[in-house]
Amino acid sequence: MNSARHAALLATLQNAPVKAQPEKWGLQASDIYGENVFGLAAMRKHLPHAVYQELERTINQRQRLNPQIADVVANAMKDWAIERGATHYTHWFQPMTGLTAEKHDAFLSPTQNGQVISEFSGKMLITGEPDASSFPSGGLRSTFEARGYTAWDPTVPAFIIKQPFGATLHIPTFFYSYSGEALDRKIPLQRSIDALSTQALRILRLFGNLEATSVQAMVGPEQEYFLVDKNLALLREDLMLCGRTLQGAQVPKGQEMADHYFGSIPERVLSFMQDLEQELLALGIPAKTRHNEVAPGQFELAPVFEDANTACDHNMLIMNLMRHIAPRHGFICLLHEKPFAGVNGSGKHNNWSMCDSTGQNLLNPGQTPQDNAQFLVFLAAVLRAVHKHSQVLRLGTIGAGNDHRLGANEAPPAILSVYLGEQLTNVIEQIMHHGHGVSQDKPKMEIGVSTLPPLPLDLSDRNRTSPFAFTGNKFEFRAVGSSQSIAPVNIALNAAVACALDDIATELETKISQGIHLNQALQELLPRLFQEHQNIIFNGNGYTEEWKKEAEQRGLPNYNNTVDALLHYTDQNVQEVFLRHKVLNQKEMLSRQEILLENYANTICIEAKVFLDMLRTKILPAAQKAEYQAAKTLFYVQQVTSDGSACEQETFKVLKHEISALVAATHILEENVAKTKSAQTSKEQAILSRDLILPAMQTCRKYADKLETLLDDNLWQLPKYKELLWIH
Ligand code: ADP
Ligand code: MG
């Protein structure tokens, strides 16, 4: 055994699927579903009926929480949690780090007479004051009031996370500053959900629907991830600290054979999946599908869709649990968008639709002409939202990690367009022609009279190159990164669609107040809307260069990196979307821009420093050992033969050349990090990270990857791509 790498490789021979604990064997989903959740069923059982009814109204009808009932709810929640082994509770929140945060408090409080009692009041349930002053606030908190506050979100259930030594009650909360500004992503998400509901209801009322009381954004996120053997991953500080490899020569066998995609799932991976799914089910998270993804070592989990707020919390939990459970099975779970160069990265398809309180999916083309007309209005609203506000949607997908993916011919381009499929595009053309009265060849589509042709429920997502595809009764937004919270993208979608619905509702309401019939108003409005926004529809191949050119001609923006997109955060057209329905105020927007720029620069600076460390302490020393060996070989060959030593000279020369080039590149990287760090503002740091550090890292990588392919395998310390990607 020559190196730690070889020892780690040997250790993987011991890998075996972890056996389920006996008490978990053969459990039915129905036995465990929701057992760790204080949801409606548990509430009904543990709360007095009147209190339950009040709380149920808050949850289902979004009525204000009555603070009078908080003590009773807190007490019941505490008893329920303690019965299940909980010793602590925490206000669980989602600060702008993009992760979740928790600070645990014990239920126990000492009494005067030296005893302890368990304590959890309504006040403790409703608000918290974690001293969370170190979270990014983008200038929203001044030092004299640095605290953040948490407030219970009763609309998603509290839950317990069990560990071998106990359990902790988690209470989902909003996180805000002393002056009431949002410090998290849940507050703007909730505001965007409310805005969408209000505007969508206006449309439903116009269609005579008096029954629905609210409209929910429904979301089903498909989560991609990589599993890498833990023994091997631990030897790579880039994987441990950055979640992606900063160096790694291409493998002789990647995803070319498509033999991993949908292949039979390796046993050890399947054990991980089963373990994960059991925990998810216990938390009331409906994990539904699992399969091997395109890249070797890549997998996917998709839950059944839920309302956007719950789906967002659940997706955060899914990511947390994936990270926690993988090591039990000898894996590290990588959620990064691009852990390995040369094979596909990971995304998160955000399936989105709107559903009213009676269960009607508003993106479902209906059976009757009147249903069809309503569907077409909601469709037009989405087209308008994506077309007018594509920058806002793009902002929901930014991140240093996702920059490696978008537009790299494995994920949709950074240009937003909508795929509607042939049938629906045809319908829209018929409607547009009707408006102009130029329909010679195509049949006319009369709103409220004609019926739509049956549309296929496109479950196979035929056009994978589109960032935003209509798939039968929902839109699938495919540009989201695998590690990202789905809150930003859904905030953007809800807010942008709310603006479009608002415009449409205002126009229709005005017409109707003038005595014009709804169908007539639609017959005038829809052709105009489709004409105005037809440029956003693109059913072709989004990966091609021609599309980039055409998109430019169509005036569709292409911000192909985070910094470009972020600098547009304060554009008039972006601000309007957030301000109109008070999803974010001006201060909150500026603070978010600041935080995101800072986060981008920090991410890249950390990667550079990790890489410099690997280069100096692992890669260059190994290369220099090889150079020394080559020099020695050359020297002895020259001693013992007069037949020449061209071969040995060549080996030595090549090594020496690559090493010199790498040393020079390392110096440049070091200088560029220093230059970036000394910049005064986050904006400058972000720009320099992109323009100086990233290219310098790329150059270092080129030489380091080359050296990996030249060196004696015994000298190479870092686990190689073939080992990281193929050992499961
Ligand atoms: P595919 O894998 O082909 O993209 P699936 O049918 O597996 O399609 O759906 C993927 C995700 O879309 C799942 O999470 C599913 O629950 C969700 N989904 C299905 N219908 C809707 C809907 N009406 N609104 C939101 N999400 C939905
Ligand atoms: Mg999909």
Coordinates of N, CA, C and O in Angstrom, one line a residue, residues 216-332:
Q216 N -53.5 28.3 -4.4 CA -52.1 27.9 -3.9 C -51.2 27.6 -5.1 O -51.6 27.1 -6.1
A217 N -49.9 28.1 -4.9 CA -48.9 27.6 -5.9 C -48.5 26.2 -5.4 O -48.2 26.0 -4.2
M218 N -48.5 25.3 -6.4 CA -48.2 23.9 -6.0 C -46.8 23.5 -6.6 O -46.6 23.9 -7.8
V219 N -46.0 22.9 -5.8 CA -44.6 22.7 -6.3 C -44.2 21.2 -6.0 O -44.3 20.7 -4.9
G220 N -43.6 20.6 -7.0 CA -42.9 19.3 -6.9 C -41.5 19.4 -7.4 O -41.3 19.5 -8.6
P221 N -40.5 19.5 -6.5 CA -39.1 19.6 -6.9 C -38.5 18.2 -7.1 O -38.5 17.4 -6.2
E222 N -37.9 18.0 -8.2 CA -37.1 16.7 -8.4 C -35.7 17.0 -8.0 O -35.0 17.9 -8.5
Q223 N -35.1 16.2 -7.1 CA -33.8 16.5 -6.5 C -32.8 15.6 -7.0 O -32.8 14.4 -6.8
E224 N -31.8 16.1 -7.7 CA -30.6 15.3 -8.1 C -29.5 15.4 -7.2 O -29.3 16.4 -6.5
Y225 N -28.7 14.3 -7.1 CA -27.5 14.3 -6.1 C -26.5 13.3 -6.5 O -26.9 12.4 -7.3
F226 N -25.3 13.4 -6.0 CA -24.3 12.4 -6.2 C -24.0 11.7 -4.9 O -24.0 12.3 -3.8
L227 N -23.6 10.4 -5.0 CA -23.1 9.7 -3.8 C -21.7 9.3 -4.1 O -21.4 8.7 -5.2
V228 N -20.8 9.6 -3.2 CA -19.4 9.3 -3.4 C -18.9 8.5 -2.2 O -19.3 8.8 -1.0
D229 N -18.1 7.5 -2.4 CA -17.6 6.7 -1.3 C -16.9 7.6 -0.2 O -16.1 8.4 -0.6
K230 N -17.3 7.4 1.0 CA -16.8 8.3 2.1 C -15.3 8.1 2.3 O -14.6 9.1 2.5
N231 N -14.8 6.9 2.2 CA -13.3 6.7 2.4 C -12.5 7.6 1.4 O -11.5 8.1 1.7
L232 N -13.1 7.6 0.2 CA -12.4 8.3 -0.9 C -12.6 9.8 -0.8 O -11.6 10.6 -0.9
A233 N -13.8 10.2 -0.5 CA -14.1 11.6 -0.4 C -13.3 12.3 0.7 O -12.9 13.5 0.5
L234 N -13.1 11.6 1.8 CA -12.4 12.2 2.9 C -11.0 12.6 2.5 O -10.4 13.5 3.2
L235 N -10.4 12.0 1.5 CA -9.1 12.4 1.1 C -9.1 13.6 0.2 O -8.0 14.0 -0.3
R236 N -10.2 14.1 -0.1 CA -10.2 15.3 -1.1 C -10.8 16.5 -0.3 O -12.0 16.6 -0.1
E237 N -9.9 17.4 0.0 CA -10.4 18.6 0.7 C -11.3 19.4 -0.2 O -12.2 20.2 0.4
D238 N -11.2 19.4 -1.5 CA -12.1 20.1 -2.3 C -13.6 19.6 -2.2 O -14.5 20.4 -2.0
L239 N -13.7 18.3 -2.1 CA -15.0 17.7 -1.9 C -15.6 18.0 -0.5 O -16.7 18.4 -0.3
M240 N -14.7 17.9 0.5 CA -15.1 18.2 1.9 C -15.5 19.6 2.1 O -16.4 19.9 2.8
L241 N -14.7 20.6 1.5 CA -14.9 22.0 1.9 C -15.7 22.7 0.8 O -16.4 23.7 1.1
C242 N -15.7 22.3 -0.4 CA -16.4 23.0 -1.5 C -17.5 22.2 -2.1 O -18.3 22.8 -2.9
G243 N -17.5 21.0 -1.8 CA -18.6 20.1 -2.4 C -18.4 19.8 -3.9 O -19.3 19.2 -4.5
R244 N -17.3 20.2 -4.4 CA -17.0 19.8 -5.8 C -15.5 19.6 -6.0 O -14.7 20.1 -5.2
T245 N -15.1 18.8 -7.0 CA -13.7 18.6 -7.3 C -13.2 19.8 -8.1 O -13.8 20.3 -9.0
L246 N -12.0 20.3 -7.6 CA -11.4 21.4 -8.3 C -10.4 21.0 -9.3 O -9.9 21.7 -10.1
Q247 N -10.1 19.7 -9.2 CA -9.1 19.1 -10.1 C -9.6 17.6 -10.4 O -10.2 17.0 -9.5
G248 N -9.2 17.1 -11.5 CA -9.5 15.7 -11.8 C -9.5 15.4 -13.3 O -10.2 16.1 -14.0
A249 N -8.6 14.6 -13.7 CA -8.4 14.3 -15.1 C -9.7 13.5 -15.6 O -10.3 12.8 -14.8
Q250 N -10.0 13.7 -16.8 CA -11.2 13.0 -17.4 C -11.1 11.5 -17.3 O -10.0 10.9 -17.4
V251 N -12.2 10.8 -17.0 CA -12.2 9.4 -17.0 C -12.3 8.8 -18.3 O -12.9 9.3 -19.2
P252 N -11.6 7.6 -18.5 CA -11.8 6.9 -19.8 C -13.2 6.5 -20.0 O -13.7 6.5 -21.2
K253 N -14.0 6.3 -19.0 CA -15.4 6.0 -19.1 C -16.3 6.9 -18.3 O -16.2 6.8 -17.0
G254 N -17.1 7.7 -18.9 CA -18.0 8.6 -18.2 C -19.4 8.1 -18.4 O -19.8 7.0 -18.1
Q255 N -20.2 9.0 -19.0 CA -21.6 8.7 -19.2 C -22.0 8.3 -20.6 O -23.2 8.2 -21.0
E256 N -20.9 8.1 -21.5 CA -21.1 7.9 -22.9 C -22.0 6.7 -23.2 O -22.8 6.7 -24.1
M257 N -21.9 5.7 -22.4 CA -22.7 4.4 -22.7 C -24.1 4.5 -22.2 O -24.9 3.6 -22.4
A258 N -24.4 5.6 -21.4 CA -25.8 5.7 -20.8 C -26.1 4.4 -20.1 O -27.2 3.9 -20.1
D259 N -25.1 3.8 -19.5 CA -25.3 2.5 -18.8 C -25.7 2.7 -17.3 O -26.0 1.7 -16.6
H260 N -25.5 3.9 -16.9 CA -25.9 4.2 -15.5 C -27.3 4.7 -15.4 O -28.1 4.3 -14.5
Y261 N -27.7 5.5 -16.4 CA -29.0 6.2 -16.4 C -30.1 5.1 -16.3 O -30.2 4.2 -17.1
F262 N -31.0 5.3 -15.3 CA -32.1 4.4 -15.1 C -31.7 2.9 -15.0 O -32.5 2.0 -15.1
G263 N -30.4 2.7 -14.7 CA -29.9 1.3 -14.5 C -30.3 0.7 -13.2 O -31.0 1.4 -12.4
S264 N -29.9 -0.5 -13.0 CA -30.3 -1.1 -11.7 C -29.5 -0.4 -10.6 O -28.4 -0.1 -10.7
I265 N -30.2 -0.1 -9.5 CA -29.6 0.7 -8.5 C -28.7 -0.2 -7.6 O -29.1 -1.2 -7.1
P266 N -27.4 0.3 -7.4 CA -26.5 -0.5 -6.6 C -27.1 -0.7 -5.2 O -27.7 0.1 -4.7
E267 N -26.8 -1.9 -4.6 CA -27.4 -2.3 -3.4 C -27.2 -1.3 -2.2 O -28.1 -1.0 -1.5
R268 N -25.9 -0.9 -2.2 CA -25.6 0.0 -1.0 C -26.3 1.3 -1.2 O -26.8 1.9 -0.2
V269 N -26.5 1.8 -2.4 CA -27.2 3.0 -2.7 C -28.7 2.8 -2.4 O -29.3 3.7 -1.8
L270 N -29.2 1.6 -2.7 CA -30.6 1.4 -2.4 C -30.9 1.4 -0.9 O -31.9 1.9 -0.5
S271 N -29.9 0.8 -0.2 CA -30.1 0.9 1.3 C -30.2 2.3 1.8 O -31.0 2.6 2.6
F272 N -29.3 3.1 1.2 CA -29.4 4.6 1.6 C -30.7 5.1 1.2 O -31.3 5.8 2.0
M273 N -31.2 4.8 0.0 CA -32.5 5.4 -0.4 C -33.6 5.0 0.5 O -34.5 5.8 0.9
Q274 N -33.6 3.7 0.9 CA -34.7 3.1 1.7 C -34.7 3.8 3.1 O -35.7 4.2 3.6
D275 N -33.5 3.9 3.6 CA -33.3 4.6 4.9 C -33.8 6.0 4.9 O -34.6 6.4 5.7
L276 N -33.4 6.7 3.8 CA -33.8 8.1 3.7 C -35.3 8.2 3.5 O -36.0 9.0 4.2
E277 N -35.9 7.3 2.7 CA -37.3 7.4 2.4 C -38.1 7.1 3.7 O -39.1 7.8 4.0
Q278 N -37.6 6.2 4.5 CA -38.4 5.9 5.8 C -38.4 7.2 6.7 O -39.4 7.5 7.3
E279 N -37.2 7.8 6.7 CA -37.2 9.0 7.6 C -38.1 10.1 7.0 O -38.7 10.9 7.7
L280 N -38.1 10.2 5.6 CA -38.9 11.3 5.0 C -40.4 11.0 5.2 O -41.1 11.9 5.5
L281 N -40.8 9.7 5.1 CA -42.2 9.4 5.2 C -42.6 9.7 6.7 O -43.7 10.3 6.9
A282 N -41.7 9.4 7.6 CA -42.1 9.7 9.0 C -42.3 11.2 9.2 O -43.0 11.6 10.1
L283 N -41.6 12.0 8.4 CA -41.7 13.4 8.5 C -42.9 13.9 7.6 O -43.0 15.1 7.4
G284 N -43.6 13.0 7.1 CA -44.8 13.4 6.2 C -44.3 14.0 4.9 O -45.0 14.7 4.3
I285 N -43.1 13.6 4.4 CA -42.6 14.1 3.1 C -42.9 12.9 2.1 O -42.2 11.9 2.3
P286 N -43.7 13.1 1.2 CA -44.1 12.0 0.3 C -43.1 11.7 -0.8 O -43.3 12.0 -2.0
A287 N -42.0 11.0 -0.4 CA -41.0 10.6 -1.4 C -41.7 9.6 -2.3 O -42.3 8.7 -1.9
K288 N -41.5 9.9 -3.6 CA -42.3 9.0 -4.6 C -41.4 8.3 -5.5 O -41.6 7.1 -5.7
T289 N -40.5 8.9 -6.2 CA -39.7 8.2 -7.2 C -38.2 8.3 -6.9 O -37.8 9.2 -6.3
R290 N -37.5 7.3 -7.3 CA -36.0 7.2 -7.2 C -35.4 6.5 -8.4 O -36.0 5.6 -8.9
H291 N -34.3 7.0 -8.9 CA -33.7 6.3 -10.0 C -32.2 6.8 -10.2 O -31.8 7.8 -9.6
N292 N -31.5 6.1 -10.9 CA -30.1 6.5 -11.3 C -30.2 7.6 -12.3 O -31.0 7.5 -13.3
E293 N -29.4 8.6 -12.2 CA -29.5 9.7 -13.2 C -28.4 9.5 -14.3 O -27.7 8.5 -14.3
V294 N -28.2 10.5 -15.1 CA -27.3 10.4 -16.3 C -25.8 10.1 -15.9 O -25.2 9.2 -16.4
A295 N -25.2 10.9 -15.0 CA -23.8 10.7 -14.7 C -23.6 9.5 -13.8 O -24.5 9.2 -13.0
P296 N -22.5 8.8 -13.9 CA -22.2 7.7 -13.0 C -22.2 8.3 -11.6 O -21.6 9.4 -11.4
G297 N -22.8 7.6 -10.6 CA -22.8 8.1 -9.2 C -23.9 9.1 -9.0 O -23.9 9.7 -7.9
Q298 N -24.7 9.4 -10.0 CA -25.7 10.4 -9.8 C -27.1 9.8 -9.7 O -27.4 8.8 -10.4
F299 N -27.9 10.3 -8.8 CA -29.3 9.7 -8.5 C -30.3 10.9 -8.4 O -30.0 12.0 -8.3
E300 N -31.6 10.5 -8.3 CA -32.6 11.5 -8.2 C -33.7 11.0 -7.3 O -34.1 9.8 -7.2
L301 N -34.3 11.9 -6.5 CA -35.5 11.6 -5.7 C -36.5 12.7 -6.0 O -36.2 13.9 -6.1
A302 N -37.8 12.2 -6.2 CA -38.8 13.2 -6.4 C -40.0 12.9 -5.5 O -40.4 11.8 -5.4
P303 N -40.4 13.9 -4.7 CA -41.6 13.8 -3.9 C -42.9 14.1 -4.6 O -42.8 14.7 -5.7
V304 N -44.0 13.8 -4.1 CA -45.3 14.3 -4.7 C -45.4 15.8 -4.4 O -45.0 16.2 -3.3
F305 N -46.0 16.5 -5.3 CA -46.1 17.9 -5.2 C -47.0 18.3 -4.0 O -47.9 17.6 -3.6
E306 N -46.6 19.5 -3.4 CA -47.4 20.0 -2.3 C -47.5 21.6 -2.5 O -46.9 22.1 -3.4
D307 N -48.2 22.2 -1.5 CA -48.2 23.7 -1.6 C -46.8 24.2 -1.5 O -45.9 23.6 -0.8
A308 N -46.5 25.4 -2.1 CA -45.2 25.9 -2.3 C -44.4 26.0 -0.9 O -43.2 25.7 -0.8
N309 N -45.1 26.5 0.1 CA -44.5 26.7 1.4 C -44.0 25.4 2.0 O -42.8 25.3 2.4
T310 N -44.9 24.4 2.0 CA -44.6 23.1 2.5 C -43.5 22.5 1.7 O -42.5 21.9 2.2
A311 N -43.6 22.6 0.3 CA -42.6 21.9 -0.6 C -41.3 22.5 -0.3 O -40.2 21.8 -0.4
C312 N -41.2 23.8 0.0 CA -39.9 24.5 0.2 C -39.3 23.9 1.5 O -38.1 23.5 1.5
D313 N -40.1 23.9 2.6 CA -39.6 23.4 3.8 C -39.1 21.9 3.6 O -38.1 21.5 4.1
H314 N -39.9 21.2 2.9 CA -39.6 19.8 2.8 C -38.4 19.6 1.9 O -37.6 18.7 2.2
N315 N -38.2 20.4 0.9 CA -37.0 20.2 0.1 C -35.7 20.5 0.9 O -34.7 19.9 0.8
M316 N -35.8 21.5 1.8 CA -34.7 21.8 2.7 C -34.4 20.6 3.6 O -33.3 20.2 3.8
L317 N -35.5 20.0 4.1 CA -35.3 18.8 4.9 C -34.7 17.6 4.2 O -33.9 16.9 4.7
I318 N -35.2 17.5 2.9 CA -34.7 16.4 2.1 C -33.2 16.5 1.9 O -32.4 15.6 2.1
M319 N -32.8 17.8 1.6 CA -31.3 18.0 1.4 C -30.6 17.7 2.7 O -29.5 17.1 2.7
N320 N -31.1 18.2 3.9 CA -30.4 18.0 5.2 C -30.3 16.5 5.4 O -29.3 16.0 5.8
L321 N -31.4 15.8 5.2 CA -31.4 14.3 5.6 C -30.5 13.6 4.6 O -29.8 12.6 5.1
M322 N -30.4 14.0 3.4 CA -29.5 13.3 2.4 C -28.1 13.4 3.0 O -27.3 12.4 3.0
R323 N -27.7 14.6 3.4 CA -26.4 14.9 3.9 C -26.1 14.0 5.1 O -25.0 13.5 5.3
H324 N -27.1 14.0 6.0 CA -26.9 13.3 7.3 C -26.9 11.8 7.2 O -26.2 11.1 7.9
I325 N -27.8 11.2 6.3 CA -28.0 9.8 6.2 C -26.9 9.1 5.4 O -26.5 8.0 5.7
A326 N -26.4 9.8 4.4 CA -25.4 9.2 3.5 C -24.2 8.6 4.2 O -23.8 7.4 4.0
P327 N -23.6 9.3 5.2 CA -22.4 8.7 5.9 C -22.7 7.3 6.6 O -21.9 6.5 6.7
R328 N -24.0 7.2 7.1 CA -24.4 5.9 7.7 C -24.1 4.7 6.7 O -24.0 3.6 7.1
H329 N -24.2 5.0 5.4 CA -24.1 4.0 4.4 C -22.7 4.1 3.7 O -22.5 3.5 2.6
G330 N -21.8 4.8 4.3 CA -20.5 4.9 3.8 C -20.3 5.8 2.6 O -19.4 5.7 1.8
F331 N -21.3 6.8 2.5 CA -21.2 7.7 1.4 C -21.1 9.2 1.9 O -21.5 9.5 3.0
I332 N -20.7 10.0 1.0 CA -20.9 11.5 1.2 C -21.9 11.9 0.1 O -21.7 11.4 -1.0

